[in-house]
Amino acid sequence: MKDPVYKLIELTGTSTNSIEEAVGSALKRARKTIKNLSWFEVTETRGSIEDGKVHRWQVTIKVGFAVEE
């Protein structure tokens, strides 16, 4: 593919441990059904609070992948 064309999707991953794990969770799930994953961009980071502590991270990412010809 000389000049690739990319599709962009948005996903939100979650984790009780870390932001990085939340991103990894979203990418792991995406690669089960999407080929040619190329890059991601973190667009939002949020979390929930329980008993005054971080309970769960929520990270929204944009994921780009090459569209097949």
Short mmCIF file of N, CA and C in Angstrom, two decimals:
data_model
loop_
_atom_site.label_atom_id
_atom_site.label_comp_id
_atom_site.label_asym_id
_atom_site.label_seq_id
_atom_site.Cartn_x
_atom_site.Cartn_y
_atom_site.Cartn_z
N MET A 1 0.86 -1.17 0.00
CA MET A 1 0.00 0.00 0.00
C MET A 1 0.91 1.23 0.00
N LYS A 2 0.86 1.98 -1.10
CA LYS A 2 1.75 3.13 -1.24
C LYS A 2 1.37 4.28 -0.30
N ASP A 3 0.15 4.75 -0.39
CA ASP A 3 -0.34 5.83 0.47
C ASP A 3 -1.54 5.31 1.25
N PRO A 4 -1.32 4.80 2.46
CA PRO A 4 -2.41 4.17 3.20
C PRO A 4 -3.52 5.16 3.57
N VAL A 5 -4.70 4.61 3.72
CA VAL A 5 -5.85 5.35 4.23
C VAL A 5 -6.17 4.74 5.59
N TYR A 6 -6.47 5.59 6.55
CA TYR A 6 -6.72 5.11 7.91
C TYR A 6 -8.16 5.38 8.33
N LYS A 7 -8.67 4.51 9.16
CA LYS A 7 -9.96 4.70 9.81
C LYS A 7 -9.67 4.99 11.27
N LEU A 8 -10.49 5.81 11.87
CA LEU A 8 -10.31 6.21 13.26
C LEU A 8 -11.55 5.81 14.05
N ILE A 9 -11.33 5.12 15.18
CA ILE A 9 -12.43 4.76 16.07
C ILE A 9 -12.11 5.26 17.48
N GLU A 10 -13.12 5.31 18.31
CA GLU A 10 -12.94 5.73 19.69
C GLU A 10 -13.35 4.59 20.62
N LEU A 11 -12.51 4.33 21.61
CA LEU A 11 -12.76 3.26 22.59
C LEU A 11 -12.50 3.80 23.99
N THR A 12 -13.15 3.20 24.97
CA THR A 12 -12.86 3.52 26.37
C THR A 12 -12.51 2.23 27.09
N GLY A 13 -11.30 2.18 27.61
CA GLY A 13 -10.84 1.03 28.39
C GLY A 13 -10.91 1.37 29.87
N THR A 14 -11.03 0.35 30.70
CA THR A 14 -11.08 0.57 32.15
C THR A 14 -10.10 -0.35 32.87
N SER A 15 -9.72 0.09 34.06
CA SER A 15 -8.83 -0.72 34.90
C SER A 15 -8.93 -0.24 36.34
N THR A 16 -8.82 -1.15 37.26
CA THR A 16 -8.76 -0.77 38.68
C THR A 16 -7.33 -0.47 39.10
N ASN A 17 -6.35 -0.73 38.21
CA ASN A 17 -4.94 -0.58 38.57
C ASN A 17 -4.25 0.67 38.05
N SER A 18 -4.41 0.97 36.73
CA SER A 18 -3.64 2.07 36.17
C SER A 18 -4.22 2.56 34.85
N ILE A 19 -3.78 3.75 34.48
CA ILE A 19 -4.15 4.33 33.18
C ILE A 19 -3.60 3.45 32.07
N GLU A 20 -2.35 3.04 32.19
CA GLU A 20 -1.72 2.21 31.16
C GLU A 20 -2.48 0.91 30.95
N GLU A 21 -2.93 0.31 32.03
CA GLU A 21 -3.67 -0.94 31.92
C GLU A 21 -5.03 -0.71 31.26
N ALA A 22 -5.64 0.43 31.49
CA ALA A 22 -6.91 0.76 30.85
C ALA A 22 -6.72 0.90 29.33
N VAL A 23 -5.64 1.55 28.92
CA VAL A 23 -5.33 1.65 27.48
C VAL A 23 -5.09 0.26 26.91
N GLY A 24 -4.29 -0.53 27.59
CA GLY A 24 -3.99 -1.90 27.14
C GLY A 24 -5.24 -2.74 27.01
N SER A 25 -6.17 -2.57 27.92
CA SER A 25 -7.42 -3.31 27.88
C SER A 25 -8.22 -2.98 26.62
N ALA A 26 -8.29 -1.71 26.28
CA ALA A 26 -9.02 -1.30 25.07
C ALA A 26 -8.34 -1.85 23.82
N LEU A 27 -7.02 -1.76 23.76
CA LEU A 27 -6.29 -2.25 22.58
C LEU A 27 -6.37 -3.77 22.45
N LYS A 28 -6.28 -4.45 23.57
CA LYS A 28 -6.36 -5.92 23.54
C LYS A 28 -7.71 -6.37 22.98
N ARG A 29 -8.77 -5.72 23.40
CA ARG A 29 -10.10 -6.08 22.90
C ARG A 29 -10.25 -5.71 21.43
N ALA A 30 -9.74 -4.55 21.03
CA ALA A 30 -9.86 -4.10 19.64
C ALA A 30 -9.15 -5.05 18.68
N ARG A 31 -7.99 -5.53 19.07
CA ARG A 31 -7.23 -6.36 18.13
C ARG A 31 -7.87 -7.73 17.87
N LYS A 32 -8.88 -8.09 18.66
CA LYS A 32 -9.60 -9.34 18.40
C LYS A 32 -10.42 -9.26 17.12
N THR A 33 -10.85 -8.07 16.74
CA THR A 33 -11.72 -7.94 15.57
C THR A 33 -11.22 -6.93 14.53
N ILE A 34 -10.18 -6.18 14.84
CA ILE A 34 -9.69 -5.16 13.91
C ILE A 34 -8.26 -5.46 13.53
N LYS A 35 -7.99 -5.45 12.21
CA LYS A 35 -6.63 -5.68 11.71
C LYS A 35 -5.92 -4.34 11.52
N ASN A 36 -4.62 -4.40 11.44
CA ASN A 36 -3.78 -3.26 11.06
C ASN A 36 -3.83 -2.09 12.04
N LEU A 37 -3.97 -2.38 13.35
CA LEU A 37 -3.92 -1.30 14.33
C LEU A 37 -2.57 -0.60 14.20
N SER A 38 -2.58 0.74 14.14
CA SER A 38 -1.35 1.47 13.88
C SER A 38 -0.92 2.42 14.99
N TRP A 39 -1.87 3.11 15.61
CA TRP A 39 -1.52 4.11 16.61
C TRP A 39 -2.72 4.41 17.48
N PHE A 40 -2.47 5.09 18.60
CA PHE A 40 -3.57 5.55 19.46
C PHE A 40 -3.22 6.91 20.04
N GLU A 41 -4.26 7.61 20.45
CA GLU A 41 -4.11 8.92 21.09
C GLU A 41 -5.07 8.95 22.28
N VAL A 42 -4.56 9.28 23.45
CA VAL A 42 -5.41 9.40 24.64
C VAL A 42 -6.14 10.74 24.55
N THR A 43 -7.48 10.68 24.58
CA THR A 43 -8.27 11.91 24.48
C THR A 43 -8.92 12.32 25.79
N GLU A 44 -9.18 11.36 26.67
CA GLU A 44 -9.79 11.66 27.97
C GLU A 44 -9.29 10.67 29.01
N THR A 45 -9.12 11.16 30.21
CA THR A 45 -8.78 10.30 31.34
C THR A 45 -9.71 10.69 32.49
N ARG A 46 -10.41 9.70 33.02
CA ARG A 46 -11.29 9.94 34.17
C ARG A 46 -11.24 8.72 35.08
N GLY A 47 -11.90 8.85 36.19
CA GLY A 47 -11.95 7.72 37.10
C GLY A 47 -13.11 7.85 38.06
N SER A 48 -13.39 6.75 38.72
CA SER A 48 -14.43 6.77 39.74
C SER A 48 -13.77 6.67 41.11
N ILE A 49 -14.48 7.18 42.10
CA ILE A 49 -13.96 7.24 43.47
C ILE A 49 -14.85 6.40 44.37
N GLU A 50 -14.21 5.63 45.22
CA GLU A 50 -14.94 4.84 46.21
C GLU A 50 -14.19 4.94 47.54
N ASP A 51 -14.89 5.28 48.59
CA ASP A 51 -14.27 5.46 49.92
C ASP A 51 -13.10 6.44 49.88
N GLY A 52 -13.23 7.49 49.07
CA GLY A 52 -12.20 8.52 49.00
C GLY A 52 -10.96 8.14 48.22
N LYS A 53 -10.97 6.99 47.54
CA LYS A 53 -9.79 6.53 46.78
C LYS A 53 -10.18 6.24 45.33
N VAL A 54 -9.18 6.22 44.47
CA VAL A 54 -9.44 5.86 43.08
C VAL A 54 -9.95 4.43 43.04
N HIS A 55 -11.09 4.25 42.42
CA HIS A 55 -11.69 2.92 42.32
C HIS A 55 -11.42 2.31 40.94
N ARG A 56 -11.64 3.08 39.89
CA ARG A 56 -11.46 2.56 38.54
C ARG A 56 -11.06 3.70 37.60
N TRP A 57 -10.04 3.44 36.78
CA TRP A 57 -9.64 4.37 35.73
C TRP A 57 -10.47 4.12 34.48
N GLN A 58 -10.81 5.19 33.79
CA GLN A 58 -11.48 5.12 32.49
C GLN A 58 -10.68 5.99 31.53
N VAL A 59 -10.18 5.39 30.46
CA VAL A 59 -9.35 6.13 29.50
C VAL A 59 -9.96 5.98 28.12
N THR A 60 -10.29 7.11 27.52
CA THR A 60 -10.82 7.11 26.16
C THR A 60 -9.68 7.37 25.19
N ILE A 61 -9.61 6.53 24.17
CA ILE A 61 -8.55 6.66 23.17
C ILE A 61 -9.14 6.68 21.77
N LYS A 62 -8.45 7.34 20.87
CA LYS A 62 -8.73 7.23 19.45
C LYS A 62 -7.71 6.25 18.91
N VAL A 63 -8.17 5.30 18.12
CA VAL A 63 -7.29 4.27 17.57
C VAL A 63 -7.37 4.35 16.05
N GLY A 64 -6.21 4.39 15.41
CA GLY A 64 -6.15 4.42 13.96
C GLY A 64 -5.67 3.10 13.41
N PHE A 65 -6.29 2.69 12.30
CA PHE A 65 -5.84 1.47 11.64
C PHE A 65 -5.96 1.64 10.14
N ALA A 66 -5.07 0.97 9.41
CA ALA A 66 -5.06 1.07 7.95
C ALA A 66 -6.22 0.30 7.36
N VAL A 67 -6.90 0.93 6.42
CA VAL A 67 -8.01 0.30 5.70
C VAL A 67 -7.43 -0.53 4.57
N GLU A 68 -7.85 -1.77 4.48
CA GLU A 68 -7.36 -2.63 3.41
C GLU A 68 -7.96 -2.24 2.08
N GLU A 69 -7.19 -2.48 1.03
CA GLU A 69 -7.69 -2.19 -0.32
C GLU A 69 -8.67 -3.22 -0.78
#
